[in-house]
Tab-separated table of C-alpha atoms in Angstrom:
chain	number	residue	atom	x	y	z
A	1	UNK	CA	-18.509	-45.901	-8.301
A	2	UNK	CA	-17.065	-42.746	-6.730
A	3	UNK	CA	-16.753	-43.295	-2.566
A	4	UNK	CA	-19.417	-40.998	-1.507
A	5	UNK	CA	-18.192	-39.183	1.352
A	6	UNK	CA	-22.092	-39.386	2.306
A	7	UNK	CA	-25.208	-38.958	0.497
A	8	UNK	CA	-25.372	-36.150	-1.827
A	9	UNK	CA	-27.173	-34.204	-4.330
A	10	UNK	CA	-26.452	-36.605	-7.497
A	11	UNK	CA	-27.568	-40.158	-5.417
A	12	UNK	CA	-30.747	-39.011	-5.400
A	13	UNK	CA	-31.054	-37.178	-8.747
A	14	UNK	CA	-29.470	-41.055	-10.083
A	15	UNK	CA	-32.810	-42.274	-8.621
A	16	UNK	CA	-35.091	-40.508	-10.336
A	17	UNK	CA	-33.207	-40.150	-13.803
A	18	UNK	CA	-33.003	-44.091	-14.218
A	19	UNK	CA	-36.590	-44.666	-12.866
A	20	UNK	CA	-38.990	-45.520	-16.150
A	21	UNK	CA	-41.558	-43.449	-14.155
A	22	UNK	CA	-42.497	-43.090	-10.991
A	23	UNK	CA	-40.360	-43.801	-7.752
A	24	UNK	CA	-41.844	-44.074	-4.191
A	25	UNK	CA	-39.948	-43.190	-1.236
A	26	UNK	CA	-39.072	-46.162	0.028
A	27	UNK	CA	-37.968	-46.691	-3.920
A	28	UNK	CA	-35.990	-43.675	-3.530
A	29	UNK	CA	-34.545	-44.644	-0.229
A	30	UNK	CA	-33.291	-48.049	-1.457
A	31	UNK	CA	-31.616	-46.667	-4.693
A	32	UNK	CA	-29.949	-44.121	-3.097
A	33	UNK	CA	-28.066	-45.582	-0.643
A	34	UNK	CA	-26.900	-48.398	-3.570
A	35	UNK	CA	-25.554	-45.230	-5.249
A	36	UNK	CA	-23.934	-44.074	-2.564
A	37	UNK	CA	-22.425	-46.877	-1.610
A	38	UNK	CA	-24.205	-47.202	1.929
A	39	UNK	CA	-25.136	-49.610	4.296
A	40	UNK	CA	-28.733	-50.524	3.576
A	41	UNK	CA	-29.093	-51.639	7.100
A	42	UNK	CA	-28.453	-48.058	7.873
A	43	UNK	CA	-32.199	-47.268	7.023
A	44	UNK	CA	-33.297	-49.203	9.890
A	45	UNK	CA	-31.742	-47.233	12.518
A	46	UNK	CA	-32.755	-44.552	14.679
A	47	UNK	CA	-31.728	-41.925	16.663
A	48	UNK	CA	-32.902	-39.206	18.713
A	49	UNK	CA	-33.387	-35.409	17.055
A	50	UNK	CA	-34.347	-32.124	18.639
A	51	UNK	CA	-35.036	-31.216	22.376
A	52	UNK	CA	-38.060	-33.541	22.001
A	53	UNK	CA	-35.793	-36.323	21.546
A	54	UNK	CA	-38.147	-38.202	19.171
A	55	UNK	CA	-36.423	-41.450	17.474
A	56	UNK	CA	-36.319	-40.914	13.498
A	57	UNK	CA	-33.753	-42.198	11.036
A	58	UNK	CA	-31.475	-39.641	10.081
A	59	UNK	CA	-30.418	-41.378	6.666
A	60	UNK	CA	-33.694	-41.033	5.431
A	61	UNK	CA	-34.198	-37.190	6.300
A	62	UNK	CA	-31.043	-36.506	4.550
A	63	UNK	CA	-32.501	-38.874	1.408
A	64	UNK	CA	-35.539	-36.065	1.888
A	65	UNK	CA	-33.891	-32.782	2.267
A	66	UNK	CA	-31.936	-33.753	-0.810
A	67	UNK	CA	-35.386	-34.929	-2.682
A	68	UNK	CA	-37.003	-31.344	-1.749
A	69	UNK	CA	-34.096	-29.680	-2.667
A	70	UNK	CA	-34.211	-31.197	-6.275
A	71	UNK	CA	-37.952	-30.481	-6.095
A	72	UNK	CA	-37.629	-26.785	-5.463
A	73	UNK	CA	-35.152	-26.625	-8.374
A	74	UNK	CA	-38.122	-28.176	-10.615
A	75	UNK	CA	-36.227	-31.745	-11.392
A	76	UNK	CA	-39.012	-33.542	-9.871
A	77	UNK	CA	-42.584	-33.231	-9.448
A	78	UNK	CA	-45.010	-35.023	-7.203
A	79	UNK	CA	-47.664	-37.616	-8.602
A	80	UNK	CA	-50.935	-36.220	-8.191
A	81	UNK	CA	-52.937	-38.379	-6.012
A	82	UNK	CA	-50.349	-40.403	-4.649
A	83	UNK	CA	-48.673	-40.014	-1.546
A	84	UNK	CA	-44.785	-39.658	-1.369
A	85	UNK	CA	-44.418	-40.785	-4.889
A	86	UNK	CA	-42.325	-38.581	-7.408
A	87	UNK	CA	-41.287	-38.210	-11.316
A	88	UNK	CA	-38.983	-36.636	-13.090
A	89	UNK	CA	-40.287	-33.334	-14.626
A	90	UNK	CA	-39.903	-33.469	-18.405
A	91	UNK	CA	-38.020	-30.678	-18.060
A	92	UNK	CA	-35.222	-32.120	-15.898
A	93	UNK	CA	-34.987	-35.027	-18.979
A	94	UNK	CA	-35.347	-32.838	-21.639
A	95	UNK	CA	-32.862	-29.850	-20.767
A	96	UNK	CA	-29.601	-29.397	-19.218
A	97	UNK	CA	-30.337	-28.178	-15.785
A	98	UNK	CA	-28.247	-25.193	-15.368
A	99	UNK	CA	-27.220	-23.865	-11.489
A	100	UNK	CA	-28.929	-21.055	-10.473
A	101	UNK	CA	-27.137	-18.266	-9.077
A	102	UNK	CA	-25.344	-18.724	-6.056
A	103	UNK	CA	-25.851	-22.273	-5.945
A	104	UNK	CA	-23.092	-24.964	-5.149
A	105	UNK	CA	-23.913	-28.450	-4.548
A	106	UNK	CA	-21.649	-31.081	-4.215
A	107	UNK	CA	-22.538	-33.376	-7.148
A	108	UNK	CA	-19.647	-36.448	-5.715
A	109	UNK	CA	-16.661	-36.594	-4.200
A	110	UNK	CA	-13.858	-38.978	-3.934
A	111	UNK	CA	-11.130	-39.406	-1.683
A	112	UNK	CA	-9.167	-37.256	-3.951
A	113	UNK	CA	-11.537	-34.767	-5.436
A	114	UNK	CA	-15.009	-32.907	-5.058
A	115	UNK	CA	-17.181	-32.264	-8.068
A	116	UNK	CA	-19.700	-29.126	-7.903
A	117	UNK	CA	-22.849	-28.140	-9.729
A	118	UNK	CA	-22.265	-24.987	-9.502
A	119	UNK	CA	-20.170	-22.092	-12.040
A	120	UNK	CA	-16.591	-21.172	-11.189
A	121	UNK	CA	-18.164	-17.721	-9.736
A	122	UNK	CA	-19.619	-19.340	-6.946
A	123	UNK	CA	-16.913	-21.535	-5.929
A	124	UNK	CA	-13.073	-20.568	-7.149
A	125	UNK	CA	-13.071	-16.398	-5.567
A	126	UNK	CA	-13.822	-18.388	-2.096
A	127	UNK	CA	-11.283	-21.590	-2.369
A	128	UNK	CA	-8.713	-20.827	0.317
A	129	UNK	CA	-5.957	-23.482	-0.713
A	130	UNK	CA	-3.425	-22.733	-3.493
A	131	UNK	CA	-3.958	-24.273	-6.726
A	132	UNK	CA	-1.126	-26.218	-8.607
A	133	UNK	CA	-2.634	-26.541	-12.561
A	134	UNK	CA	-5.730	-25.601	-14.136
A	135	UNK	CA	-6.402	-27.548	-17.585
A	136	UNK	CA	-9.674	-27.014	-18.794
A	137	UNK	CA	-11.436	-26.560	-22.303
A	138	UNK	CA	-13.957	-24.024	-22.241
A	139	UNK	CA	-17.061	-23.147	-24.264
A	140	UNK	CA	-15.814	-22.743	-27.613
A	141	UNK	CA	-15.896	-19.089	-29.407
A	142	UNK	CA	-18.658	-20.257	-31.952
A	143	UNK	CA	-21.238	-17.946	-33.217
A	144	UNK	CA	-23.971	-20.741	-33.036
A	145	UNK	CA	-25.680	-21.175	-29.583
A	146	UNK	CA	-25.324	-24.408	-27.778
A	147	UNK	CA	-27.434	-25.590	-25.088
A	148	UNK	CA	-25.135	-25.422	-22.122
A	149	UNK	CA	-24.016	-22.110	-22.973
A	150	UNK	CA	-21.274	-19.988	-25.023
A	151	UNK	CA	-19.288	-17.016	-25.903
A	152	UNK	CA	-19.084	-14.918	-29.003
A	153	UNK	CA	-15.375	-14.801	-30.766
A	154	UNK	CA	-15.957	-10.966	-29.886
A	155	UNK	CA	-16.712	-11.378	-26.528
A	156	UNK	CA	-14.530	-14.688	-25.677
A	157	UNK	CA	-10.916	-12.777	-24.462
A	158	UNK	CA	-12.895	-11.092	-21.338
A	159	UNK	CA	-15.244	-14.174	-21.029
A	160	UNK	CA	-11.844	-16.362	-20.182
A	161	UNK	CA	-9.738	-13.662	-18.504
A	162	UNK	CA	-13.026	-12.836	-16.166
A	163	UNK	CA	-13.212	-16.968	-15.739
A	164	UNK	CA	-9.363	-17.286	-14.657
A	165	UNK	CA	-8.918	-13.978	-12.626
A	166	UNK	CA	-9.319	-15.832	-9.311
A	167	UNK	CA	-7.688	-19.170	-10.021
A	168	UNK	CA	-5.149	-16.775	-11.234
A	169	UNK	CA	-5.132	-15.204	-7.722
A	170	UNK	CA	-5.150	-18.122	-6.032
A	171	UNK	CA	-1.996	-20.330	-8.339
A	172	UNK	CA	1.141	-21.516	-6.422
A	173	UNK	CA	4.098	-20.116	-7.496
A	174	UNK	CA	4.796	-22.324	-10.949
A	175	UNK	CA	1.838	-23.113	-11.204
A	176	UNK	CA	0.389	-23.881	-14.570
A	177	UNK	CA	-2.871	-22.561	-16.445
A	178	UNK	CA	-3.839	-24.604	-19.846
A	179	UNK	CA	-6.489	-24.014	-22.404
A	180	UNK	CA	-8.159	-26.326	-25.306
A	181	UNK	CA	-9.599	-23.765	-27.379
A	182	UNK	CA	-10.542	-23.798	-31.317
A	183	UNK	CA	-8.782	-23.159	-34.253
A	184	UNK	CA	-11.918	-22.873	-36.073
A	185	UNK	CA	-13.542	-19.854	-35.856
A	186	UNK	CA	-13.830	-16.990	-38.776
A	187	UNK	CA	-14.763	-13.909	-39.571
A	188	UNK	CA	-18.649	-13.721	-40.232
A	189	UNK	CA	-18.906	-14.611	-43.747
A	190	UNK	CA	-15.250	-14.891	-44.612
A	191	UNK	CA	-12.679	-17.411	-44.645
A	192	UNK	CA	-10.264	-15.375	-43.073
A	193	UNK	CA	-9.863	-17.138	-39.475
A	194	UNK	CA	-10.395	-15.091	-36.439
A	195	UNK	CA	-7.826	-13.681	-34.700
A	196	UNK	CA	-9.300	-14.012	-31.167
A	197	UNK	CA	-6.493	-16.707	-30.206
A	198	UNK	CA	-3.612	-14.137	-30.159
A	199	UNK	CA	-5.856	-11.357	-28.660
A	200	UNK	CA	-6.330	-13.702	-25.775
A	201	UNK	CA	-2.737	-14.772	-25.516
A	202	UNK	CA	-1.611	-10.863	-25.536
A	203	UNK	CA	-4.844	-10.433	-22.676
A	204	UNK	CA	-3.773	-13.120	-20.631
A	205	UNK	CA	-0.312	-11.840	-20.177
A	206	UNK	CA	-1.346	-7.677	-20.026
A	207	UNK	CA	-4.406	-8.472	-17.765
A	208	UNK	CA	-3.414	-11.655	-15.752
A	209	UNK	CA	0.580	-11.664	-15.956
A	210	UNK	CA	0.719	-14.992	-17.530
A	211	UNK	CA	3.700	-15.895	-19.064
A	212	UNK	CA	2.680	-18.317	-22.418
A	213	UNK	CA	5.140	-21.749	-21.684
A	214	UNK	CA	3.933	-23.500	-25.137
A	215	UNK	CA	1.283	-23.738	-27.333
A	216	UNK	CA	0.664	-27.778	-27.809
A	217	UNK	CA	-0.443	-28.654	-31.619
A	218	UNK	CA	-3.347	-31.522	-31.044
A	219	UNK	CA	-3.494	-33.532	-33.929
A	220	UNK	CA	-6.971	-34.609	-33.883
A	221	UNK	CA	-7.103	-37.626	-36.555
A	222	UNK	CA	-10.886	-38.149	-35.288
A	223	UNK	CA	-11.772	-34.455	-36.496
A	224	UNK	CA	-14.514	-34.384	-39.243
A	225	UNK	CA	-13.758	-32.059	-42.389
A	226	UNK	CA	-13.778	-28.473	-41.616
A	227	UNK	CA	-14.740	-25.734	-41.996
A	228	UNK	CA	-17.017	-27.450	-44.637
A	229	UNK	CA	-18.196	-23.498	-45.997
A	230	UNK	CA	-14.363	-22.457	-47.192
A	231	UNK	CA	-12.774	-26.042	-47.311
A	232	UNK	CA	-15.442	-28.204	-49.023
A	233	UNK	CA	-17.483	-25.720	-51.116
A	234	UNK	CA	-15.596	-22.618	-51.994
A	235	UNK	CA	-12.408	-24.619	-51.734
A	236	UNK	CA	-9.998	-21.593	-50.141
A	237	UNK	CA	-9.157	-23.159	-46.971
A	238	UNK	CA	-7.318	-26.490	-46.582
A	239	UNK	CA	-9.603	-28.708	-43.380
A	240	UNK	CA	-8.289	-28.070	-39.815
A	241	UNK	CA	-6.907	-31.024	-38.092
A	242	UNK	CA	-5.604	-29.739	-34.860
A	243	UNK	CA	-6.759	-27.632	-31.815
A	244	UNK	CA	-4.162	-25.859	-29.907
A	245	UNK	CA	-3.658	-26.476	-26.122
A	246	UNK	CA	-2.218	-22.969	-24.594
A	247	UNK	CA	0.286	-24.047	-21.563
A	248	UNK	CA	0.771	-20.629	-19.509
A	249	UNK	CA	2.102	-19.936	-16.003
A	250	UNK	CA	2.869	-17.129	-13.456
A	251	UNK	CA	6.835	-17.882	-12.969
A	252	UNK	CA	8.284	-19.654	-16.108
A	253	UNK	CA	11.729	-19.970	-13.817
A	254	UNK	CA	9.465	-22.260	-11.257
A	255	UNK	CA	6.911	-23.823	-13.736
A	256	UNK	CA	6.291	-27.097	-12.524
A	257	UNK	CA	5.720	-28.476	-15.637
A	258	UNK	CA	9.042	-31.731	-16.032
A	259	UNK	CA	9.133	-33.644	-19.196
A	260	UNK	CA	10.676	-36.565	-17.280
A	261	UNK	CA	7.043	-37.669	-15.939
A	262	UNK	CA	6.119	-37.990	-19.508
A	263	UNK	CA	9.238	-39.950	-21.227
A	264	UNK	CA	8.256	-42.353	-24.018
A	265	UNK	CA	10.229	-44.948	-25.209
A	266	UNK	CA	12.543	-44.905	-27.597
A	267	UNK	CA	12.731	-45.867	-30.998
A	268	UNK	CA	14.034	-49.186	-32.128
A	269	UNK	CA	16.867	-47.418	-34.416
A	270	UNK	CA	17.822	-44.652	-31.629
A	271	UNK	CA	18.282	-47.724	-29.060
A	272	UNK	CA	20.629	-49.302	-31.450
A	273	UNK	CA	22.568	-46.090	-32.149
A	274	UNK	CA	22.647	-45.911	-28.329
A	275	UNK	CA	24.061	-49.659	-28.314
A	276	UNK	CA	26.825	-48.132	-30.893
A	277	UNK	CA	28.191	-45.808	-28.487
A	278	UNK	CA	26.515	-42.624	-30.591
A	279	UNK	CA	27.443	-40.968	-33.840
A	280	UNK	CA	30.561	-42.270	-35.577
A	281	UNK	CA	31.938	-39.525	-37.042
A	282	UNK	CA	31.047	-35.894	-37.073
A	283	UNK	CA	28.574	-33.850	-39.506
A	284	UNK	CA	26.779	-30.755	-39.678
A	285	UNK	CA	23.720	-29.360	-41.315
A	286	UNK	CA	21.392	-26.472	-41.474
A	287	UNK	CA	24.976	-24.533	-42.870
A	288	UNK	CA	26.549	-25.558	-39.571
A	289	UNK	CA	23.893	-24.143	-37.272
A	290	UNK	CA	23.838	-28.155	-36.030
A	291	UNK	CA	27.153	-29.668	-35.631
A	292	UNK	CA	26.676	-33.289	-34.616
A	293	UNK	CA	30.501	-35.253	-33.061
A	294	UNK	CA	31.386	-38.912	-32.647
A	295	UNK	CA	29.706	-40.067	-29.638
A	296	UNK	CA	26.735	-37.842	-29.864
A	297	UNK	CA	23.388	-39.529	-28.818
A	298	UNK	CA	25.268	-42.532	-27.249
A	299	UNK	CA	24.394	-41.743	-23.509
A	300	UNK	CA	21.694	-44.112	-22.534
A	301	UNK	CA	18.717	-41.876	-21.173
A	302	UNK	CA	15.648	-42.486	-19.284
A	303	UNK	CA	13.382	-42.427	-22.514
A	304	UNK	CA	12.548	-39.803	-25.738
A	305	UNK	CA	10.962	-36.906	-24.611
A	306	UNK	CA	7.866	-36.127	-26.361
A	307	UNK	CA	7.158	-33.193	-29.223
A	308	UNK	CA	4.938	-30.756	-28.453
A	309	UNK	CA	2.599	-32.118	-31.472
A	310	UNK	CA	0.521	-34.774	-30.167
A	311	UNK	CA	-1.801	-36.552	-32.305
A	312	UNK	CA	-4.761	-38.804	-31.099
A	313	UNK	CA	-7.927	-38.971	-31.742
A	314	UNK	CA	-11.290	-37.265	-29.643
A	315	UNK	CA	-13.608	-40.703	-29.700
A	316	UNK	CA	-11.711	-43.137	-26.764
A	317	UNK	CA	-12.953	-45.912	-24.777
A	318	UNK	CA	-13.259	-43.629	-21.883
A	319	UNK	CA	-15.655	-41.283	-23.880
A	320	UNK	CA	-17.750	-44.347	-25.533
A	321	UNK	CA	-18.304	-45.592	-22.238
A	322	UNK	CA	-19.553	-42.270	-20.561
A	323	UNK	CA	-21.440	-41.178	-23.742
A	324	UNK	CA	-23.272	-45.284	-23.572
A	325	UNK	CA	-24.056	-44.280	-19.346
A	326	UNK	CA	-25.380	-40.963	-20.545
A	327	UNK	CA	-27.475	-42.468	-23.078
A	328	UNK	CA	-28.513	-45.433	-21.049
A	329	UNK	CA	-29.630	-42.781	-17.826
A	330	UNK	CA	-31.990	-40.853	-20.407
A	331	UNK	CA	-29.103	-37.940	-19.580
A	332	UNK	CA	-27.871	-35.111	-23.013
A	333	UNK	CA	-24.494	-36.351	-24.087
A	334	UNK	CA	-21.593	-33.776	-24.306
A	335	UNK	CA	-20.513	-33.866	-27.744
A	336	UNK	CA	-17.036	-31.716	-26.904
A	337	UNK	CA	-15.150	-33.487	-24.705
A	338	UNK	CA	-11.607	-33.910	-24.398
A	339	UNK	CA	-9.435	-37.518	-24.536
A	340	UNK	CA	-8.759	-39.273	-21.558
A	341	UNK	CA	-4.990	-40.246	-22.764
A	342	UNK	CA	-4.764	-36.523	-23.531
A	343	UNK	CA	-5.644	-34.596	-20.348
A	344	UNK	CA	-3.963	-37.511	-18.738
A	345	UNK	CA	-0.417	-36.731	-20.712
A	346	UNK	CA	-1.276	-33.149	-19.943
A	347	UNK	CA	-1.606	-33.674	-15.904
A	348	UNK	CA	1.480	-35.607	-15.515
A	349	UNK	CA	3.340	-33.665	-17.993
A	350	UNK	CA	2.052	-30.273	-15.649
A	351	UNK	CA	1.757	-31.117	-12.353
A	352	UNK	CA	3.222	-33.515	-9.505
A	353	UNK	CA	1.898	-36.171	-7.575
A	354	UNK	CA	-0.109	-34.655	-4.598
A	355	UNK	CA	-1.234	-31.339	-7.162
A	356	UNK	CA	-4.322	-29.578	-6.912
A	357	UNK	CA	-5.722	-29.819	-10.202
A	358	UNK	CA	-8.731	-27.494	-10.894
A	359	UNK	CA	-11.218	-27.378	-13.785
A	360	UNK	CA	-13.669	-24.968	-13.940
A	361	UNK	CA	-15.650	-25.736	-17.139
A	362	UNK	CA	-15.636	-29.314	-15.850
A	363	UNK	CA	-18.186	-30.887	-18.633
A	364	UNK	CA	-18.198	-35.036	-18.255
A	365	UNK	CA	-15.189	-34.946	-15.776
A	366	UNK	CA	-12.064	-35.687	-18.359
A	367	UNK	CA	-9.999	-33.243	-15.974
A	368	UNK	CA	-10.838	-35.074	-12.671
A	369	UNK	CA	-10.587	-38.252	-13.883
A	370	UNK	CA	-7.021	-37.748	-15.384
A	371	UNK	CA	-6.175	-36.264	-12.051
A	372	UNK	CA	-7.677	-38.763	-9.812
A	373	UNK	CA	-5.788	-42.040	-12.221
A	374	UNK	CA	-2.436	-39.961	-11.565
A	375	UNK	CA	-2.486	-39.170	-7.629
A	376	UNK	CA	-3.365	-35.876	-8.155
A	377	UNK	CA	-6.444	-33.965	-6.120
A	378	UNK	CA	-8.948	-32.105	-7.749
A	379	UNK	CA	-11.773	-30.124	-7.763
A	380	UNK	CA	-14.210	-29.635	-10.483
A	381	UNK	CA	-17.322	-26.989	-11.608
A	382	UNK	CA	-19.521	-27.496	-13.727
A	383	UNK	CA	-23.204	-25.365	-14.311
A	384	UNK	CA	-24.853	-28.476	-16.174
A	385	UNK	CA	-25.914	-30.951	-13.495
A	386	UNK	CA	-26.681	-33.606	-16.007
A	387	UNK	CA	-23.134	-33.186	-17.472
A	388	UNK	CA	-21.685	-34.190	-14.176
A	389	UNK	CA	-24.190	-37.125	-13.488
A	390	UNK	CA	-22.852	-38.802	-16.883
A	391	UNK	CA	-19.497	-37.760	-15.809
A	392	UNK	CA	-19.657	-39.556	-12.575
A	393	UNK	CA	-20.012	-42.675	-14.111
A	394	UNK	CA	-16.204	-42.334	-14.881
A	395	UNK	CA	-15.323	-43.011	-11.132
């Protein structure tokens, strides 16, 4: 459980969404300080408010402000006939509960980061600190609607460059920008792929002055067959196994990005050529464009640095175990999300210890969580409020 830097928002949302029915006040009282982490003994103080000076518990009025809050936004509903007891509408359990316009809410917080209901609009064109790395996968370019919302392949280059102008704005000198997107989307009704990836790598350098660092090959070995149309019925495409992760930045002399962070052992027969003293002799290849002398490799190093193909699979512990609290809180479970091990690879890779690591298309949390196991702060958006309240289970 996150520390709550007091009640919020999502403690007494929790509440409701794991209530079978109906939850009284003092129901609602009791489960929300649990989730916050409070002091039940807290609920039996009392202070004096106003110029009247009369004694009521400010705990609870914060518990209500946040429960008429949620009911003006149509989660809950009373129960007619009873006094100060509430449901869930169906609505709030049926649909993701999108923020309305210039909404932000602080969903939870931690002692490193603050998660928002709210989109990037609302929050990123007003942050006044300087942000270190953005890593993010937004809404994929897919023609078919999903629920929380997405972009067409022909509108997705000003969808992202509109999404990053301000964290643009606001990214420290070095500072690194990095995109999961797809590498399966096609023309309508052919199986020539779309070529939407290198009009937004040509946009985001014209538009935003983003320099492209890398483009990471994910090997995704949990990926089902695709695309089933041209791969698995007309047989004229071979199935896709790997997304690309874009790695961009404003200064490529000052990127912060240090492969030493991310070292990996090495292997078994390199350590014993290391033991050797190197190469014995000397050898060439590739008609001498490599010329390899005695010695070479022999200097005992730190560890292997890593390719920029990385292959693991989507479904990880981390993701079972949100997708089980998601299930188990009668919350939608985010089908999309990205490995733990991978955004964690990618945040130590990209940033340093201390960072401000932003996400604005937040989902389940992968970002924050990656950032919060590695020192780093961070501060996440995300318009689905029921995405973040699985999410927060992560903390």
């Amino acid at each position: 459980m996150p520390q709550q830097l007091g009640l919020d928002l999502n403690c007494v949302l929790k509440a409701y969404h794991q209530a079978d029915c109906q939850v009284t006040n003092d129901q609602l009282y009791r489960t929300a300080v649990a989730q916050a982490g409070v002091d039940p003994g807290h609920l039996s103080t009392r202070a004096k408010v106003g110029r009247s000076g009369e004694q009521h518990n400010l705990l609870k009025r914060k518990i209500r402000w946040y429960q008429q809050t949620a009911r003006a936004l149509g989660f809950i509903e009373r129960v007619p006939g009873k006094r100060g007891v509430w449901r869930m509408t169906q609505a709030g359990r049926d649909k993701l509960t999108i923020a309305p316009p210039n909404v932000s809410l602080v969903a939870f917080s931690t002692e490193l980061g603050v998660a928002l209901w709210s989109t990037w609009e609302n929050v990123f064109p007003r942050l006044e600190e300087r942000i270190d790395l953005v890593l993010t996968s937004p809404p994929y370019a897919l023609r078919a609607p999903r629920r929380y919302g997405n972009p067409t392949a022909e509108q997705y280059v000003d969808f992202i460059c509109k999404a990053l102008e301000p964290l643009v704005a606001n990214l420290s000198d070095g500072g690194i920008i990095t995109l999961n997107i797809s590498n399966d989307i096609f023309e309508k009704g052919s199986p020539a792929r779309s070529l939407y990836r290198e009009r937004l790598v040509i946009a985001l350098h014209d538009r935003l002055q983003l320099f492209k660092l890398d483009e990471l090959v994910w090997v995704n070995t949990s990926k089902p067959p695709s695309p089933y149309q041209w791969s698995s019925r007309t047989r004229q495409q071979l199935n896709c196994g790997y997304e690309p992760v874009y790695v961009f930045t404003n200064n490529p002399a000052a990127a912060r990005s240090d492969n030493r962070r991310v070292l990996q052992p090495h292997t078994d027969q390199h350590q014993r050529l290391i033991d050797r003293g190197g190469e014995a002799k000397a050898r060439s290849s590739s008609d001498g464009a490599y010329r390899i002398k005695p010695g070479s490799y022999g200097n005992a190093t730190a560890g292997k640095i890593p390719r920029n193909v990385i292959t693991m699979g989507h479904r990880c512990a981390d993701q079972v175990k949100v997708k089980r609290a998601a299930r188990e809180a009668g919350l939608p479970v985010h089908g999309a999300a990205m490995p733990l091990q991978l955004a964690s690879f990618l945040v130590q890779y990209l940033s340093r210890p201390g960072d401000l690591v932003a996400d604005p298309f937040a989902g389940t949390l992968t970002t924050a969580k990656a950032a919060e196991i590695n020192g780093r702060r961070w501060i996440a958006t995300d318009s689905a409020l029921e995405y973040l309240l699985a999410g927060s289970s992560r903390f």
